[in-house]
Amino acid sequence: MNYQLILPEILLALCASFLLGIGVSKKGNRAPVIRNVAIALLVIYALVGPVLGGRSGPAANGMLMIDAYAHYLKFFLGLSGAAALLLSKSYLKTEKLDHFEFSVLLLYAVLGMGVMVSANNMLALYIGIELQSLALYVMAAFNRDSLRASEAGLKYFVLGAISSGLLLYGITLVYGFTGSVDFDGIAAAVASNGYSSGVIAGMVFILCGLAFKISAAPFHMWTPDVYEGSPAPVTAFFASAPKLAAIALMARVIIGPFDGIMDQWQSVIIVLALLSMFVGAVGALMQTNIKRLMAYSSIANMGYALVPLASGGEEGVRGMLIFMTIYIISITGIFACILQMRNRDGVVEQISDLSGLSRTNRGMAFSLTALMFSLMGIPPLLGFFGKLFAFWHAASVGLVWLVVAALIASVIGAFYYLRIVKIMWMDEGGREFIAPPASLAWTSTVSVAMVFLTIIPFIAIPARGWVEQASTSLF
Amino acid sequence: MLVTLTFYLLAAVAVMAAFMVVAARNPVHSVMYLILTFFSAAGLFILMGAEFLALLLIMVYVGAVAVLFLFVVMMLEVDFVEIKQGFLQYAPFGLVMAFILFLEMVLVGAAYFFGDSGVPDTDPEVSNLEAIGSVLYTDYALFFEGVGLVLLVAMIGAIVLTHRARDGVRRQDVGRQVARTREAAIKKVDIEPGEGIGP
């Protein structure tokens, strides 16, 4: 029994429950205090792995694997959870939704993601996914008096339940045909007896269940409605941490237990990647709501992130990690800008509301432009390197056609990013937004600063070594 | 001898009660017969040595599901007599379903007696409960706690989405009640004739 390595998770669970207890028993609105404590907890959770030297090894009878990969992901999951809480502050207050449960649910969601990225067993995989999903369903419907938010929560819940069903069905098939739920056990069974159609069917079901969670086409149907209906800070969270956790788990599943049948999962991943890229790129063209647009953008970006995974190997995982890290940095900044879209009548979400932003709020227009260019992949911004590392390896192992398809989708996608830029800088009029609270302005500034960071090699090179270490530890 | 007798008794009760579930005119009686069926089935499980399943059946199905049924039936206020009018109309379909179910059971029985069921025999020395408990709370303790957290999150969710804090509700505050003194509660007023009590 080795519980030392998962002490951060255990403590996070205890602290979240403790905060819940305080929130319930204390009179008055304790939400601001609890949110600040939760932000601190998440930052500590993010830092504890790297600071303690990243001790690694199997934990809890080998059911969880705490390695450099898990440490790397937890760092970004924790920080992105903290960023989401920071972003939610002013929104929840003005929308009169400032309940302490929001912070507690987000803590549990991050805990679930922590279990997901270190899963070394199908049970850990499933429990991690359920813990984060249940918390996310509730957060989607958090504005319960809004019809759209309730619809978003319900839709997310029902489709999430279907995906859990697919996942469990796949797990039972794999268990039935290999006799193990342990990743190592499955890998050994697959390697020794060859594989049967049952294992392949099970694996495809598991991948489909995970594809739901990363909203890869053709399992993307819920994404636009849920993104649009949920409160904006919740959407910001949806777009970052859960996607990173789910795709990291997907990488763990295909590299761990199903490493021996790469030719089988490769085709599945390629289909998911191709469909997602084009559904995301084409679907976004006609959108007028910016949250809906970001939903399609996230579908397309998941497609790009699947391209390096499809090429397999250490380099592929590294490409995926770099791409996803850069993606969540950019998306957090973009949502920090979207949350600033508020005029005297309340929150606005139409893209046309951004018109004339360069004259009324030059700083925000500049931030949003830089972030959009980064998502497009224009050098020398960070997003360019994300796509470079993501596609480079895929092209070098012979998936050139997939990379060409990804580039075509990127060009189609560039249209709608450029349209936003054009509306901000060239269109007339539009009402002025009210001055944003400091937390939003700071988050977007930090994100923009990071998008420009690659120009400084002192920061870029050690970070790359860290990613390398993370992706190597998976093998 | 006793085991066989018990088996036939429980089986007979189970079949009779199951029949009464569909035959009873009053839906509340139907649910009661359903509970009786569950109990008899739980007894059969115990005879087979699967005492954990028996306990689960009683705790989950009788304790929660059947009671839920009872509430639903009581609240729905459906005129079941009217529904039963069409009984003959559906009888052939029901008979076909019953026949298929019967065939399936015969097959299962035949496979059990004449073929290798493929299920490994359990150690008779160790009871089900012991076997499950010995791994559930040791090797899988972490996941057990994890599932607990999942349920906790579900509970928080249900409360967040439905609970509304109502203002203006008078709650009993024992501390205040005890602290209340005679002086604070009673005021002596000397009323002049013809003036009444002022505000």
mmCIF file of C-alpha atoms in Angstrom, chain A residues 110-404:
data_model
loop_
_atom_site.group_PDB
_atom_site.id
_atom_site.type_symbol
_atom_site.label_atom_id
_atom_site.label_comp_id
_atom_site.label_asym_id
_atom_site.label_seq_id
_atom_site.Cartn_x
_atom_site.Cartn_y
_atom_site.Cartn_z
ATOM 1 C CA VAL A 110 -10.387 18.994 -10.362
ATOM 2 C CA LEU A 111 -9.970 16.077 -7.961
ATOM 3 C CA GLY A 112 -11.743 13.818 -10.469
ATOM 4 C CA MET A 113 -9.445 15.067 -13.204
ATOM 5 C CA GLY A 114 -6.437 14.383 -10.999
ATOM 6 C CA VAL A 115 -7.611 10.769 -10.687
ATOM 7 C CA MET A 116 -8.244 10.598 -14.434
ATOM 8 C CA VAL A 117 -4.766 11.697 -15.493
ATOM 9 C CA SER A 118 -3.086 9.292 -13.095
ATOM 10 C CA ALA A 119 -5.402 6.330 -13.743
ATOM 11 C CA ASN A 120 -3.704 2.996 -14.169
ATOM 12 C CA ASN A 121 -6.812 0.904 -13.838
ATOM 13 C CA MET A 122 -10.214 0.920 -15.516
ATOM 14 C CA LEU A 123 -11.944 1.475 -12.171
ATOM 15 C CA ALA A 124 -9.828 4.560 -11.472
ATOM 16 C CA LEU A 125 -10.562 5.759 -14.993
ATOM 17 C CA TYR A 126 -14.291 5.407 -14.541
ATOM 18 C CA ILE A 127 -14.504 6.853 -11.030
ATOM 19 C CA GLY A 128 -12.331 9.807 -12.024
ATOM 20 C CA ILE A 129 -14.516 10.535 -15.024
ATOM 21 C CA GLU A 130 -17.734 10.259 -13.034
ATOM 22 C CA LEU A 131 -16.479 12.495 -10.247
ATOM 23 C CA GLN A 132 -15.538 15.279 -12.649
ATOM 24 C CA SER A 133 -18.585 14.820 -14.884
ATOM 25 C CA LEU A 134 -21.158 14.923 -12.097
ATOM 26 C CA ALA A 135 -19.623 18.118 -10.765
ATOM 27 C CA LEU A 136 -19.604 19.604 -14.272
ATOM 28 C CA TYR A 137 -23.262 18.710 -14.955
ATOM 29 C CA VAL A 138 -24.292 20.640 -11.875
ATOM 30 C CA MET A 139 -22.061 23.573 -12.748
ATOM 31 C CA ALA A 140 -23.596 23.746 -16.232
ATOM 32 C CA ALA A 141 -27.060 24.148 -14.709
ATOM 33 C CA PHE A 142 -25.806 26.382 -11.897
ATOM 34 C CA ASN A 143 -27.968 29.287 -13.038
ATOM 35 C CA ARG A 144 -31.078 27.253 -12.367
ATOM 36 C CA ASP A 145 -33.517 30.087 -12.997
ATOM 37 C CA SER A 146 -32.322 30.376 -16.576
ATOM 38 C CA LEU A 147 -34.078 28.088 -19.010
ATOM 39 C CA ARG A 148 -31.016 27.823 -21.237
ATOM 40 C CA ALA A 149 -28.722 26.851 -18.375
ATOM 41 C CA SER A 150 -31.129 24.176 -17.173
ATOM 42 C CA GLU A 151 -31.401 22.850 -20.707
ATOM 43 C CA ALA A 152 -27.614 22.840 -21.011
ATOM 44 C CA GLY A 153 -27.259 20.941 -17.751
ATOM 45 C CA LEU A 154 -29.894 18.397 -18.658
ATOM 46 C CA LYS A 155 -28.520 17.862 -22.150
ATOM 47 C CA TYR A 156 -25.009 17.482 -20.829
ATOM 48 C CA PHE A 157 -26.214 15.073 -18.166
ATOM 49 C CA VAL A 158 -28.194 12.825 -20.519
ATOM 50 C CA LEU A 159 -25.465 12.652 -23.155
ATOM 51 C CA GLY A 160 -22.840 12.232 -20.455
ATOM 52 C CA ALA A 161 -24.817 9.292 -19.093
ATOM 53 C CA ILE A 162 -24.843 7.732 -22.561
ATOM 54 C CA SER A 163 -21.097 8.189 -22.821
ATOM 55 C CA SER A 164 -20.645 6.577 -19.409
ATOM 56 C CA GLY A 165 -22.728 3.670 -20.661
ATOM 57 C CA LEU A 166 -20.503 3.270 -23.716
ATOM 58 C CA LEU A 167 -17.431 3.477 -21.553
ATOM 59 C CA LEU A 168 -18.661 0.869 -19.067
ATOM 60 C CA TYR A 169 -19.748 -1.455 -21.843
ATOM 61 C CA GLY A 170 -16.303 -1.187 -23.370
ATOM 62 C CA ILE A 171 -14.650 -1.833 -20.014
ATOM 63 C CA THR A 172 -16.738 -4.974 -19.422
ATOM 64 C CA LEU A 173 -15.866 -6.274 -22.887
ATOM 65 C CA VAL A 174 -12.171 -5.666 -22.311
ATOM 66 C CA TYR A 175 -12.407 -7.252 -18.864
ATOM 67 C CA GLY A 176 -14.240 -10.243 -20.268
ATOM 68 C CA PHE A 177 -11.711 -10.859 -22.990
ATOM 69 C CA THR A 178 -8.491 -10.104 -21.102
ATOM 70 C CA GLY A 179 -9.488 -11.001 -17.544
ATOM 71 C CA SER A 180 -8.137 -7.782 -16.058
ATOM 72 C CA VAL A 181 -9.131 -4.218 -15.369
ATOM 73 C CA ASP A 182 -5.576 -3.225 -14.645
ATOM 74 C CA PHE A 183 -3.812 -1.358 -17.440
ATOM 75 C CA ASP A 184 -0.690 -3.489 -17.025
ATOM 76 C CA GLY A 185 -2.740 -6.667 -16.915
ATOM 77 C CA ILE A 186 -4.630 -5.750 -20.072
ATOM 78 C CA ALA A 187 -1.395 -4.804 -21.818
ATOM 79 C CA ALA A 188 0.139 -8.151 -20.844
ATOM 80 C CA ALA A 189 -2.924 -10.073 -22.029
ATOM 81 C CA VAL A 190 -3.017 -8.178 -25.305
ATOM 82 C CA ALA A 191 0.701 -8.731 -25.841
ATOM 83 C CA SER A 192 0.751 -12.444 -24.995
ATOM 84 C CA ASN A 193 -2.417 -13.936 -26.478
ATOM 85 C CA GLY A 194 -2.697 -11.573 -29.362
ATOM 86 C CA TYR A 195 -6.005 -9.826 -29.443
ATOM 87 C CA SER A 196 -9.529 -10.903 -30.139
ATOM 88 C CA SER A 197 -12.371 -8.998 -31.700
ATOM 89 C CA GLY A 198 -13.854 -8.577 -28.219
ATOM 90 C CA VAL A 199 -10.890 -6.554 -27.021
ATOM 91 C CA ILE A 200 -11.026 -4.378 -30.114
ATOM 92 C CA ALA A 201 -14.759 -3.784 -29.740
ATOM 93 C CA GLY A 202 -14.236 -2.909 -26.092
ATOM 94 C CA MET A 203 -11.416 -0.543 -26.926
ATOM 95 C CA VAL A 204 -13.510 1.223 -29.560
ATOM 96 C CA PHE A 205 -16.325 1.675 -27.038
ATOM 97 C CA ILE A 206 -13.899 3.091 -24.480
ATOM 98 C CA LEU A 207 -12.460 5.497 -27.037
ATOM 99 C CA CYS A 208 -15.977 6.592 -28.038
ATOM 100 C CA GLY A 209 -16.864 7.237 -24.405
ATOM 101 C CA LEU A 210 -13.734 9.353 -24.028
ATOM 102 C CA ALA A 211 -14.434 11.116 -27.334
ATOM 103 C CA PHE A 212 -17.692 12.347 -25.792
ATOM 104 C CA LYS A 213 -15.709 13.955 -23.011
ATOM 105 C CA ILE A 214 -13.326 15.760 -25.362
ATOM 106 C CA SER A 215 -16.255 16.632 -27.654
ATOM 107 C CA ALA A 216 -14.621 15.090 -30.706
ATOM 108 C CA ALA A 217 -16.933 14.679 -33.688
ATOM 109 C CA PRO A 218 -19.158 12.660 -34.186
ATOM 110 C CA PHE A 219 -19.741 12.883 -30.423
ATOM 111 C CA HIS A 220 -19.754 16.674 -30.321
ATOM 112 C CA MET A 221 -23.516 17.379 -30.507
ATOM 113 C CA TRP A 222 -23.823 18.573 -26.927
ATOM 114 C CA THR A 223 -20.963 21.052 -27.088
ATOM 115 C CA PRO A 224 -22.506 24.147 -28.755
ATOM 116 C CA ASP A 225 -25.691 24.055 -26.672
ATOM 117 C CA VAL A 226 -23.896 23.423 -23.409
ATOM 118 C CA TYR A 227 -21.297 26.114 -24.076
ATOM 119 C CA GLU A 228 -23.982 28.612 -24.974
ATOM 120 C CA GLY A 229 -26.380 27.814 -22.157
ATOM 121 C CA SER A 230 -23.934 27.516 -19.261
ATOM 122 C CA PRO A 231 -22.831 30.578 -17.305
ATOM 123 C CA ALA A 232 -19.781 32.087 -19.024
ATOM 124 C CA PRO A 233 -17.169 31.226 -16.350
ATOM 125 C CA VAL A 234 -18.403 27.630 -16.381
ATOM 126 C CA THR A 235 -17.968 27.582 -20.152
ATOM 127 C CA ALA A 236 -14.449 28.912 -19.661
ATOM 128 C CA PHE A 237 -13.747 26.006 -17.350
ATOM 129 C CA PHE A 238 -15.384 23.460 -19.697
ATOM 130 C CA ALA A 239 -13.198 24.605 -22.552
ATOM 131 C CA SER A 240 -9.941 24.137 -20.667
ATOM 132 C CA ALA A 241 -9.339 21.665 -17.842
ATOM 133 C CA PRO A 242 -11.818 18.827 -18.611
ATOM 134 C CA LYS A 243 -10.633 18.699 -22.208
ATOM 135 C CA LEU A 244 -7.003 18.464 -21.124
ATOM 136 C CA ALA A 245 -7.799 15.754 -18.565
ATOM 137 C CA ALA A 246 -9.889 13.667 -20.974
ATOM 138 C CA ILE A 247 -7.423 13.771 -23.844
ATOM 139 C CA ALA A 248 -4.561 13.002 -21.456
ATOM 140 C CA LEU A 249 -6.533 10.019 -20.222
ATOM 141 C CA MET A 250 -7.136 8.974 -23.818
ATOM 142 C CA ALA A 251 -3.377 9.072 -24.422
ATOM 143 C CA ARG A 252 -2.830 6.984 -21.293
ATOM 144 C CA VAL A 253 -5.376 4.406 -22.454
ATOM 145 C CA ILE A 254 -4.013 3.982 -25.954
ATOM 146 C CA ILE A 255 -0.374 4.020 -24.883
ATOM 147 C CA GLY A 256 -0.878 1.868 -21.786
ATOM 148 C CA PRO A 257 -3.187 -1.132 -22.153
ATOM 149 C CA PHE A 258 -3.699 -1.007 -25.909
ATOM 150 C CA ASP A 259 -0.160 -0.288 -26.998
ATOM 151 C CA GLY A 260 0.049 -3.657 -28.744
ATOM 152 C CA ILE A 261 -2.860 -2.941 -31.079
ATOM 153 C CA MET A 262 -1.813 0.430 -32.373
ATOM 154 C CA ASP A 263 -2.995 -0.322 -35.907
ATOM 155 C CA GLN A 264 -6.470 -0.837 -34.462
ATOM 156 C CA TRP A 265 -6.829 2.382 -32.468
ATOM 157 C CA GLN A 266 -4.929 4.488 -34.933
ATOM 158 C CA SER A 267 -7.761 4.360 -37.464
ATOM 159 C CA VAL A 268 -10.317 5.276 -34.780
ATOM 160 C CA ILE A 269 -8.283 8.299 -33.702
ATOM 161 C CA ILE A 270 -7.741 9.388 -37.299
ATOM 162 C CA VAL A 271 -11.487 9.296 -38.006
ATOM 163 C CA LEU A 272 -12.208 11.277 -34.824
ATOM 164 C CA ALA A 273 -9.497 13.813 -35.700
ATOM 165 C CA LEU A 274 -10.610 14.307 -39.304
ATOM 166 C CA LEU A 275 -14.294 14.683 -38.466
ATOM 167 C CA SER A 276 -13.631 17.029 -35.544
ATOM 168 C CA MET A 277 -11.384 19.344 -37.533
ATOM 169 C CA PHE A 278 -13.878 19.837 -40.306
ATOM 170 C CA VAL A 279 -17.051 19.853 -38.216
ATOM 171 C CA GLY A 280 -15.424 22.460 -35.970
ATOM 172 C CA ALA A 281 -14.124 24.593 -38.806
ATOM 173 C CA VAL A 282 -17.257 24.545 -40.946
ATOM 174 C CA GLY A 283 -19.747 24.680 -38.071
ATOM 175 C CA ALA A 284 -18.202 27.856 -36.690
ATOM 176 C CA LEU A 285 -18.565 29.818 -39.907
ATOM 177 C CA MET A 286 -22.194 30.834 -39.460
ATOM 178 C CA GLN A 287 -22.234 31.428 -35.695
ATOM 179 C CA THR A 288 -23.235 34.774 -34.243
ATOM 180 C CA ASN A 289 -22.928 33.922 -30.544
ATOM 181 C CA ILE A 290 -19.351 34.041 -29.362
ATOM 182 C CA LYS A 291 -19.714 31.193 -26.849
ATOM 183 C CA ARG A 292 -21.173 28.979 -29.564
ATOM 184 C CA LEU A 293 -18.320 29.978 -31.803
ATOM 185 C CA MET A 294 -15.808 28.986 -29.142
ATOM 186 C CA ALA A 295 -17.594 25.640 -28.831
ATOM 187 C CA TYR A 296 -16.980 24.880 -32.491
ATOM 188 C CA SER A 297 -13.472 26.225 -32.133
ATOM 189 C CA SER A 298 -12.835 23.782 -29.287
ATOM 190 C CA ILE A 299 -14.192 20.889 -31.387
ATOM 191 C CA ALA A 300 -11.766 21.822 -34.167
ATOM 192 C CA ASN A 301 -8.869 22.184 -31.730
ATOM 193 C CA MET A 302 -9.568 18.751 -30.260
ATOM 194 C CA GLY A 303 -9.266 17.455 -33.797
ATOM 195 C CA TYR A 304 -5.824 19.034 -34.104
ATOM 196 C CA ALA A 305 -4.806 17.620 -30.724
ATOM 197 C CA LEU A 306 -5.793 14.132 -31.885
ATOM 198 C CA VAL A 307 -3.482 14.349 -34.920
ATOM 199 C CA PRO A 308 -0.257 13.826 -32.916
ATOM 200 C CA LEU A 309 -1.959 11.099 -30.856
ATOM 201 C CA ALA A 310 -2.835 9.275 -34.057
ATOM 202 C CA SER A 311 0.829 9.155 -34.967
ATOM 203 C CA GLY A 312 1.546 7.423 -31.658
ATOM 204 C CA GLY A 313 4.841 7.134 -29.848
ATOM 205 C CA GLU A 314 6.589 9.404 -27.432
ATOM 206 C CA GLU A 315 6.863 12.259 -29.907
ATOM 207 C CA GLY A 316 3.130 12.092 -30.539
ATOM 208 C CA VAL A 317 2.254 12.355 -26.857
ATOM 209 C CA ARG A 318 4.675 15.258 -26.543
ATOM 210 C CA GLY A 319 3.066 17.059 -29.472
ATOM 211 C CA MET A 320 -0.370 16.567 -27.915
ATOM 212 C CA LEU A 321 0.822 17.875 -24.526
ATOM 213 C CA ILE A 322 2.413 20.975 -26.033
ATOM 214 C CA PHE A 323 -0.615 21.703 -28.183
ATOM 215 C CA MET A 324 -3.108 21.239 -25.356
ATOM 216 C CA THR A 325 -1.070 23.302 -22.886
ATOM 217 C CA ILE A 326 -0.895 26.196 -25.303
ATOM 218 C CA TYR A 327 -4.564 25.773 -26.145
ATOM 219 C CA ILE A 328 -5.757 26.044 -22.556
ATOM 220 C CA ILE A 329 -3.552 29.102 -21.981
ATOM 221 C CA SER A 330 -5.086 30.848 -24.991
ATOM 222 C CA ILE A 331 -8.635 29.776 -24.253
ATOM 223 C CA THR A 332 -8.450 31.007 -20.654
ATOM 224 C CA GLY A 333 -7.355 34.400 -21.963
ATOM 225 C CA ILE A 334 -10.126 34.468 -24.563
ATOM 226 C CA PHE A 335 -12.769 33.714 -21.973
ATOM 227 C CA ALA A 336 -11.312 36.340 -19.671
ATOM 228 C CA CYS A 337 -12.039 38.743 -22.556
ATOM 229 C CA ILE A 338 -15.503 37.302 -23.248
ATOM 230 C CA LEU A 339 -16.417 37.765 -19.596
ATOM 231 C CA GLN A 340 -15.560 41.455 -19.949
ATOM 232 C CA MET A 341 -18.323 41.815 -22.546
ATOM 233 C CA ARG A 342 -20.850 43.550 -20.393
ATOM 234 C CA ASN A 343 -22.589 46.818 -21.030
ATOM 235 C CA ARG A 344 -25.033 48.687 -18.846
ATOM 236 C CA ASP A 345 -27.905 46.307 -19.625
ATOM 237 C CA GLY A 346 -25.993 43.195 -18.656
ATOM 238 C CA VAL A 347 -23.998 40.443 -20.310
ATOM 239 C CA VAL A 348 -23.800 40.419 -24.096
ATOM 240 C CA GLU A 349 -22.654 37.427 -26.100
ATOM 241 C CA GLN A 350 -23.096 38.355 -29.741
ATOM 242 C CA ILE A 351 -20.016 38.728 -31.905
ATOM 243 C CA SER A 352 -21.481 41.935 -33.348
ATOM 244 C CA ASP A 353 -21.319 43.476 -29.885
ATOM 245 C CA LEU A 354 -17.550 43.561 -30.313
ATOM 246 C CA SER A 355 -17.745 46.024 -33.190
ATOM 247 C CA GLY A 356 -15.693 49.137 -32.750
ATOM 248 C CA LEU A 357 -13.896 47.662 -29.763
ATOM 249 C CA SER A 358 -10.564 49.051 -30.952
ATOM 250 C CA ARG A 359 -11.872 52.549 -30.305
ATOM 251 C CA THR A 360 -13.751 51.973 -27.067
ATOM 252 C CA ASN A 361 -11.396 49.532 -25.347
ATOM 253 C CA ARG A 362 -8.075 49.298 -27.103
ATOM 254 C CA GLY A 363 -6.427 47.040 -24.512
ATOM 255 C CA MET A 364 -9.081 44.346 -24.745
ATOM 256 C CA ALA A 365 -9.146 44.549 -28.531
ATOM 257 C CA PHE A 366 -5.402 44.024 -28.586
ATOM 258 C CA SER A 367 -5.563 41.069 -26.173
ATOM 259 C CA LEU A 368 -8.340 39.366 -28.073
ATOM 260 C CA THR A 369 -6.547 39.910 -31.377
ATOM 261 C CA ALA A 370 -3.314 38.414 -30.058
ATOM 262 C CA LEU A 371 -5.171 35.408 -28.640
ATOM 263 C CA MET A 372 -7.116 34.856 -31.850
ATOM 264 C CA PHE A 373 -3.895 34.995 -33.871
ATOM 265 C CA SER A 374 -2.387 32.509 -31.435
ATOM 266 C CA LEU A 375 -5.310 30.111 -31.895
ATOM 267 C CA MET A 376 -4.958 30.504 -35.652
ATOM 268 C CA GLY A 377 -1.306 29.536 -35.351
ATOM 269 C CA ILE A 378 0.420 32.641 -36.662
ATOM 270 C CA PRO A 379 4.150 32.791 -35.848
ATOM 271 C CA PRO A 380 5.792 33.889 -33.642
ATOM 272 C CA LEU A 381 2.891 33.528 -31.229
ATOM 273 C CA LEU A 382 2.695 30.504 -28.949
ATOM 274 C CA GLY A 383 -0.133 28.880 -30.910
ATOM 275 C CA PHE A 384 2.105 28.486 -33.926
ATOM 276 C CA PHE A 385 4.476 26.266 -31.967
ATOM 277 C CA GLY A 386 1.559 24.238 -30.665
ATOM 278 C CA LYS A 387 0.503 23.369 -34.170
ATOM 279 C CA LEU A 388 4.108 22.953 -35.321
ATOM 280 C CA PHE A 389 4.897 20.312 -32.694
ATOM 281 C CA ALA A 390 1.496 18.706 -33.117
ATOM 282 C CA PHE A 391 1.781 18.234 -36.856
ATOM 283 C CA TRP A 392 5.541 17.759 -37.257
ATOM 284 C CA HIS A 393 5.715 14.269 -35.856
ATOM 285 C CA ALA A 394 2.545 13.128 -37.621
ATOM 286 C CA ALA A 395 4.042 14.231 -40.943
ATOM 287 C CA SER A 396 7.334 12.487 -40.206
ATOM 288 C CA VAL A 397 5.695 9.099 -39.551
ATOM 289 C CA GLY A 398 3.828 9.137 -42.838
ATOM 290 C CA LEU A 399 0.496 10.726 -41.955
ATOM 291 C CA VAL A 400 1.193 13.568 -44.360
ATOM 292 C CA TRP A 401 -2.322 13.493 -45.779
ATOM 293 C CA LEU A 402 -3.798 13.920 -42.299
ATOM 294 C CA VAL A 403 -1.530 16.901 -41.683
ATOM 295 C CA VAL A 404 -2.562 18.407 -45.018
#
